[in-house]
């Protein structure tokens, strides 16, 4: 019904649940267990809703062909003190994308999404996290420390992050950098407003 009509408000115990949504396989396994003896998350379409994120927004892991269309991500501005997850207790982020060499996340489309009040709108801050073929189109990034931060480094000769396109998007009231990349291959930015 639209981002202002259908809203998921994340109010859980942040010491155990730090995401509003995360991808899971056919056995509902997540994170490092995803895909073990199960079908991977594939062909996911989420549209027309608002996420009020008490901690982080959406965690995409080992997912293929996912589309986020007209999703509003509103962050908490600061990390809740009860968020103690070892991996995700750092700064808040709206979208986290990851994968592994055998099963990268790929073919991800963000269309007309809105990110605000996180430290990072889209974040991937660790080396050896594999994803590719990401298109961000007509997005709005507002009131963030950094809008898009991707560390595409690798401890091997592989290229873990590649083929990222950002087009026709708006970056407004960004404190540090609109786009901060490290070792990302085939990145294109066009027709954006900073």
PDB file of C-alpha atoms in Angstrom:
ATOM      1  CA  UNK A   1       0.000   0.000   0.000  1.00  0.00           C
ATOM      2  CA  UNK A   2       3.030   2.270   0.120  1.00  0.00           C
ATOM      3  CA  UNK A   3       5.848   3.211   2.505  1.00  0.00           C
ATOM      4  CA  UNK A   4       3.571   5.470   4.572  1.00  0.00           C
ATOM      5  CA  UNK A   5       0.734   2.942   4.848  1.00  0.00           C
ATOM      6  CA  UNK A   6       2.445  -0.409   5.451  1.00  0.00           C
ATOM      7  CA  UNK A   7       5.085  -0.010   8.162  1.00  0.00           C
ATOM      8  CA  UNK A   8       7.186  -2.539  10.051  1.00  0.00           C
ATOM      9  CA  UNK A   9       8.416  -0.970  13.295  1.00  0.00           C
ATOM     10  CA  UNK A  10      11.413  -2.813  14.763  1.00  0.00           C
ATOM     11  CA  UNK A  11      10.997  -2.735  18.547  1.00  0.00           C
ATOM     12  CA  UNK A  12      12.428  -6.141  19.559  1.00  0.00           C
ATOM     13  CA  UNK A  13      15.220  -6.990  21.976  1.00  0.00           C
ATOM     14  CA  UNK A  14      18.244  -5.647  20.088  1.00  0.00           C
ATOM     15  CA  UNK A  15      20.643  -7.971  21.915  1.00  0.00           C
ATOM     16  CA  UNK A  16      19.111 -10.874  19.937  1.00  0.00           C
ATOM     17  CA  UNK A  17      17.476  -9.322  16.849  1.00  0.00           C
ATOM     18  CA  UNK A  18      19.333  -6.501  15.161  1.00  0.00           C
ATOM     19  CA  UNK A  19      17.644  -6.583  11.710  1.00  0.00           C
ATOM     20  CA  UNK A  20      14.118  -5.866  10.603  1.00  0.00           C
ATOM     21  CA  UNK A  21      14.545  -8.466   7.818  1.00  0.00           C
ATOM     22  CA  UNK A  22      17.194 -10.913   6.695  1.00  0.00           C
ATOM     23  CA  UNK A  23      17.380 -13.526   3.987  1.00  0.00           C
ATOM     24  CA  UNK A  24      17.082 -17.178   4.998  1.00  0.00           C
ATOM     25  CA  UNK A  25      17.240 -20.436   3.072  1.00  0.00           C
ATOM     26  CA  UNK A  26      14.444 -23.018   2.707  1.00  0.00           C
ATOM     27  CA  UNK A  27      15.238 -24.382   6.201  1.00  0.00           C
ATOM     28  CA  UNK A  28      15.195 -20.847   7.677  1.00  0.00           C
ATOM     29  CA  UNK A  29      18.948 -20.938   8.248  1.00  0.00           C
ATOM     30  CA  UNK A  30      20.708 -17.582   8.240  1.00  0.00           C
ATOM     31  CA  UNK A  31      24.201 -16.065   8.365  1.00  0.00           C
ATOM     32  CA  UNK A  32      27.026 -18.650   8.199  1.00  0.00           C
ATOM     33  CA  UNK A  33      24.624 -21.618   8.033  1.00  0.00           C
ATOM     34  CA  UNK A  34      22.711 -20.371   5.013  1.00  0.00           C
ATOM     35  CA  UNK A  35      22.467 -22.921   2.194  1.00  0.00           C
ATOM     36  CA  UNK A  36      23.704 -25.952   4.151  1.00  0.00           C
ATOM     37  CA  UNK A  37      21.444 -28.764   2.920  1.00  0.00           C
ATOM     38  CA  UNK A  38      18.828 -26.248   1.795  1.00  0.00           C
ATOM     39  CA  UNK A  39      17.784 -24.103  -1.149  1.00  0.00           C
ATOM     40  CA  UNK A  40      19.228 -20.595  -1.184  1.00  0.00           C
ATOM     41  CA  UNK A  41      17.033 -17.491  -1.046  1.00  0.00           C
ATOM     42  CA  UNK A  42      16.106 -16.655  -4.640  1.00  0.00           C
ATOM     43  CA  UNK A  43      13.604 -14.501  -6.555  1.00  0.00           C
ATOM     44  CA  UNK A  44      12.549 -12.210  -3.705  1.00  0.00           C
ATOM     45  CA  UNK A  45      10.460  -9.096  -4.330  1.00  0.00           C
ATOM     46  CA  UNK A  46       9.683  -6.642  -1.498  1.00  0.00           C
ATOM     47  CA  UNK A  47       7.789  -3.467  -2.294  1.00  0.00           C
ATOM     48  CA  UNK A  48       5.793  -0.512  -1.022  1.00  0.00           C
ATOM     49  CA  UNK A  49       6.533  -0.519   2.699  1.00  0.00           C
ATOM     50  CA  UNK A  50       8.289   1.475   5.360  1.00  0.00           C
ATOM     51  CA  UNK A  51      10.828   0.041   7.794  1.00  0.00           C
ATOM     52  CA  UNK A  52      11.389   1.866  11.069  1.00  0.00           C
ATOM     53  CA  UNK A  53      14.638   0.303  12.168  1.00  0.00           C
ATOM     54  CA  UNK A  54      15.480   0.216  15.851  1.00  0.00           C
ATOM     55  CA  UNK A  55      18.939  -1.028  14.901  1.00  0.00           C
ATOM     56  CA  UNK A  56      19.643  -2.172  11.308  1.00  0.00           C
ATOM     57  CA  UNK A  57      17.419  -2.572   8.232  1.00  0.00           C
ATOM     58  CA  UNK A  58      17.795  -5.537   5.858  1.00  0.00           C
ATOM     59  CA  UNK A  59      20.577  -8.151   5.788  1.00  0.00           C
ATOM     60  CA  UNK A  60      20.965  -9.792   2.352  1.00  0.00           C
ATOM     61  CA  UNK A  61      23.176 -12.885   2.392  1.00  0.00           C
ATOM     62  CA  UNK A  62      23.793 -15.420  -0.401  1.00  0.00           C
ATOM     63  CA  UNK A  63      20.686 -14.221  -2.207  1.00  0.00           C
ATOM     64  CA  UNK A  64      20.078 -14.233  -5.937  1.00  0.00           C
ATOM     65  CA  UNK A  65      17.606 -12.037  -7.810  1.00  0.00           C
ATOM     66  CA  UNK A  66      16.194  -9.764  -5.127  1.00  0.00           C
ATOM     67  CA  UNK A  67      14.313  -6.529  -5.774  1.00  0.00           C
ATOM     68  CA  UNK A  68      13.549  -3.860  -3.182  1.00  0.00           C
ATOM     69  CA  UNK A  69      11.033  -1.425  -4.660  1.00  0.00           C
ATOM     70  CA  UNK A  70       9.813   1.743  -2.906  1.00  0.00           C
ATOM     71  CA  UNK A  71      11.103   0.774   0.538  1.00  0.00           C
ATOM     72  CA  UNK A  72      11.671   3.518   3.103  1.00  0.00           C
ATOM     73  CA  UNK A  73      14.470   2.712   5.572  1.00  0.00           C
ATOM     74  CA  UNK A  74      14.384   4.979   8.651  1.00  0.00           C
ATOM     75  CA  UNK A  75      17.172   4.419  11.167  1.00  0.00           C
ATOM     76  CA  UNK A  76      17.503   5.092  14.884  1.00  0.00           C
ATOM     77  CA  UNK A  77      20.235   7.749  14.400  1.00  0.00           C
ATOM     78  CA  UNK A  78      22.343   5.944  17.047  1.00  0.00           C
ATOM     79  CA  UNK A  79      22.896   2.282  17.890  1.00  0.00           C
ATOM     80  CA  UNK A  80      20.739   1.004  20.790  1.00  0.00           C
ATOM     81  CA  UNK A  81      22.831   0.177  23.853  1.00  0.00           C
ATOM     82  CA  UNK A  82      21.316  -3.339  23.964  1.00  0.00           C
ATOM     83  CA  UNK A  83      22.662  -4.232  20.489  1.00  0.00           C
ATOM     84  CA  UNK A  84      25.478  -6.582  21.452  1.00  0.00           C
ATOM     85  CA  UNK A  85      25.831  -8.814  18.385  1.00  0.00           C
ATOM     86  CA  UNK A  86      29.550  -9.330  17.815  1.00  0.00           C
ATOM     87  CA  UNK A  87      29.347  -8.647  14.080  1.00  0.00           C
ATOM     88  CA  UNK A  88      26.695  -5.948  13.952  1.00  0.00           C
ATOM     89  CA  UNK A  89      27.219  -3.957  17.148  1.00  0.00           C
ATOM     90  CA  UNK A  90      29.001  -1.202  15.239  1.00  0.00           C
ATOM     91  CA  UNK A  91      27.367   1.744  13.476  1.00  0.00           C
ATOM     92  CA  UNK A  92      23.823   1.387  12.162  1.00  0.00           C
ATOM     93  CA  UNK A  93      23.065   0.682   8.500  1.00  0.00           C
ATOM     94  CA  UNK A  94      19.959   0.372   6.352  1.00  0.00           C
ATOM     95  CA  UNK A  95      21.118  -2.386   4.015  1.00  0.00           C
ATOM     96  CA  UNK A  96      23.940  -4.897   4.408  1.00  0.00           C
ATOM     97  CA  UNK A  97      24.842  -7.118   1.433  1.00  0.00           C
ATOM     98  CA  UNK A  98      27.160 -10.114   1.678  1.00  0.00           C
ATOM     99  CA  UNK A  99      27.891 -13.546   0.281  1.00  0.00           C
ATOM    100  CA  UNK A 100      30.777 -15.982  -0.052  1.00  0.00           C
ATOM    101  CA  UNK A 101      32.959 -17.095  -2.977  1.00  0.00           C
ATOM    102  CA  UNK A 102      30.790 -20.117  -3.772  1.00  0.00           C
ATOM    103  CA  UNK A 103      27.496 -18.309  -3.280  1.00  0.00           C
ATOM    104  CA  UNK A 104      27.735 -14.560  -3.819  1.00  0.00           C
ATOM    105  CA  UNK A 105      24.695 -12.358  -3.536  1.00  0.00           C
ATOM    106  CA  UNK A 106      23.896 -11.243  -7.048  1.00  0.00           C
ATOM    107  CA  UNK A 107      21.355  -9.497  -9.263  1.00  0.00           C
ATOM    108  CA  UNK A 108      20.140  -7.047  -6.618  1.00  0.00           C
ATOM    109  CA  UNK A 109      17.884  -4.166  -7.662  1.00  0.00           C
ATOM    110  CA  UNK A 110      17.006  -1.196  -5.451  1.00  0.00           C
ATOM    111  CA  UNK A 111      14.363   0.976  -7.076  1.00  0.00           C
ATOM    112  CA  UNK A 112      13.081   4.235  -5.575  1.00  0.00           C
ATOM    113  CA  UNK A 113      14.262   3.370  -2.033  1.00  0.00           C
ATOM    114  CA  UNK A 114      14.730   6.010   0.681  1.00  0.00           C
ATOM    115  CA  UNK A 115      17.436   5.806   3.374  1.00  0.00           C
ATOM    116  CA  UNK A 116      17.644   8.194   6.343  1.00  0.00           C
ATOM    117  CA  UNK A 117      18.974   8.477   9.914  1.00  0.00           C
ATOM    118  CA  UNK A 118      21.498   5.633   9.779  1.00  0.00           C
ATOM    119  CA  UNK A 119      25.240   5.945  10.081  1.00  0.00           C
ATOM    120  CA  UNK A 120      25.479   4.145   6.711  1.00  0.00           C
ATOM    121  CA  UNK A 121      22.654   3.803   4.183  1.00  0.00           C
ATOM    122  CA  UNK A 122      24.194   0.805   2.382  1.00  0.00           C
ATOM    123  CA  UNK A 123      27.171  -0.810   4.060  1.00  0.00           C
ATOM    124  CA  UNK A 124      29.586  -3.672   3.534  1.00  0.00           C
ATOM    125  CA  UNK A 125      32.655  -3.098   5.625  1.00  0.00           C
ATOM    126  CA  UNK A 126      34.485  -6.424   5.676  1.00  0.00           C
ATOM    127  CA  UNK A 127      36.836  -8.022   3.151  1.00  0.00           C
ATOM    128  CA  UNK A 128      35.933 -11.298   1.447  1.00  0.00           C
ATOM    129  CA  UNK A 129      32.199 -10.576   1.314  1.00  0.00           C
ATOM    130  CA  UNK A 130      31.036 -11.446  -2.189  1.00  0.00           C
ATOM    131  CA  UNK A 131      28.299  -9.731  -4.166  1.00  0.00           C
ATOM    132  CA  UNK A 132      27.834  -8.473  -7.703  1.00  0.00           C
ATOM    133  CA  UNK A 133      25.403  -7.040 -10.236  1.00  0.00           C
ATOM    134  CA  UNK A 134      23.750  -4.422  -8.028  1.00  0.00           C
ATOM    135  CA  UNK A 135      21.636  -1.637  -9.545  1.00  0.00           C
ATOM    136  CA  UNK A 136      20.558   1.306  -7.379  1.00  0.00           C
ATOM    137  CA  UNK A 137      18.126   3.524  -9.255  1.00  0.00           C
ATOM    138  CA  UNK A 138      16.116   6.612  -8.234  1.00  0.00           C
ATOM    139  CA  UNK A 139      17.113   6.221  -4.580  1.00  0.00           C
ATOM    140  CA  UNK A 140      17.244   8.992  -1.980  1.00  0.00           C
ATOM    141  CA  UNK A 141      19.926   9.087   0.708  1.00  0.00           C
ATOM    142  CA  UNK A 142      19.336  11.736   3.369  1.00  0.00           C
ATOM    143  CA  UNK A 143      20.703  12.582   6.829  1.00  0.00           C
ATOM    144  CA  UNK A 144      23.393   9.886   6.911  1.00  0.00           C
ATOM    145  CA  UNK A 145      27.056   9.837   7.878  1.00  0.00           C
ATOM    146  CA  UNK A 146      27.882   8.022   4.615  1.00  0.00           C
ATOM    147  CA  UNK A 147      25.314   6.947   2.029  1.00  0.00           C
ATOM    148  CA  UNK A 148      27.095   3.984   0.380  1.00  0.00           C
ATOM    149  CA  UNK A 149      30.197   2.392   1.896  1.00  0.00           C
ATOM    150  CA  UNK A 150      31.696  -0.737   0.322  1.00  0.00           C
ATOM    151  CA  UNK A 151      35.007  -2.390   1.171  1.00  0.00           C
ATOM    152  CA  UNK A 152      35.532  -4.764  -1.722  1.00  0.00           C
ATOM    153  CA  UNK A 153      38.959  -5.950  -0.642  1.00  0.00           C
ATOM    154  CA  UNK A 154      39.963  -9.578  -0.620  1.00  0.00           C
ATOM    155  CA  UNK A 155      42.577 -11.665   1.144  1.00  0.00           C
ATOM    156  CA  UNK A 156      42.949 -13.630  -2.120  1.00  0.00           C
ATOM    157  CA  UNK A 157      43.271 -12.661  -5.769  1.00  0.00           C
ATOM    158  CA  UNK A 158      39.481 -12.858  -6.232  1.00  0.00           C
ATOM    159  CA  UNK A 159      37.340  -9.816  -6.985  1.00  0.00           C
ATOM    160  CA  UNK A 160      34.578 -10.105  -4.377  1.00  0.00           C
ATOM    161  CA  UNK A 161      32.564  -6.972  -5.249  1.00  0.00           C
ATOM    162  CA  UNK A 162      31.847  -5.978  -8.836  1.00  0.00           C
ATOM    163  CA  UNK A 163      29.316  -4.511 -11.248  1.00  0.00           C
ATOM    164  CA  UNK A 164      27.638  -1.839  -9.113  1.00  0.00           C
ATOM    165  CA  UNK A 165      25.589   0.935 -10.762  1.00  0.00           C
ATOM    166  CA  UNK A 166      24.094   3.983  -9.021  1.00  0.00           C
ATOM    167  CA  UNK A 167      21.896   6.112 -11.225  1.00  0.00           C
ATOM    168  CA  UNK A 168      19.337   8.922 -10.985  1.00  0.00           C
ATOM    169  CA  UNK A 169      19.703   9.091  -7.190  1.00  0.00           C
ATOM    170  CA  UNK A 170      19.828  11.960  -4.708  1.00  0.00           C
ATOM    171  CA  UNK A 171      22.379  12.397  -1.900  1.00  0.00           C
ATOM    172  CA  UNK A 172      21.261  15.106   0.531  1.00  0.00           C
ATOM    173  CA  UNK A 173      22.624  16.113   3.959  1.00  0.00           C
ATOM    174  CA  UNK A 174      25.385  13.490   3.933  1.00  0.00           C
ATOM    175  CA  UNK A 175      27.899  14.262   6.686  1.00  0.00           C
ATOM    176  CA  UNK A 176      30.977  12.535   5.259  1.00  0.00           C
ATOM    177  CA  UNK A 177      30.974  10.917   1.793  1.00  0.00           C
ATOM    178  CA  UNK A 178      28.097  10.106  -0.489  1.00  0.00           C
ATOM    179  CA  UNK A 179      29.927   7.083  -1.937  1.00  0.00           C
ATOM    180  CA  UNK A 180      32.980   5.515  -0.272  1.00  0.00           C
ATOM    181  CA  UNK A 181      34.495   2.589  -2.181  1.00  0.00           C
ATOM    182  CA  UNK A 182      37.562   0.437  -1.633  1.00  0.00           C
ATOM    183  CA  UNK A 183      38.561  -2.053  -4.336  1.00  0.00           C
ATOM    184  CA  UNK A 184      35.207  -2.347  -6.121  1.00  0.00           C
ATOM    185  CA  UNK A 185      35.420  -3.391  -9.772  1.00  0.00           C
ATOM    186  CA  UNK A 186      33.152  -1.971 -12.487  1.00  0.00           C
ATOM    187  CA  UNK A 187      31.412   0.752 -10.518  1.00  0.00           C
ATOM    188  CA  UNK A 188      29.310   3.286 -12.448  1.00  0.00           C
ATOM    189  CA  UNK A 189      27.643   6.454 -11.163  1.00  0.00           C
ATOM    190  CA  UNK A 190      25.492   8.547 -13.487  1.00  0.00           C
ATOM    191  CA  UNK A 191      22.813  11.231 -13.379  1.00  0.00           C
ATOM    192  CA  UNK A 192      23.004  11.571  -9.578  1.00  0.00           C
ATOM    193  CA  UNK A 193      22.535  14.737  -7.531  1.00  0.00           C
ATOM    194  CA  UNK A 194      24.946  15.448  -4.685  1.00  0.00           C
TER     195      UNK A 194
END
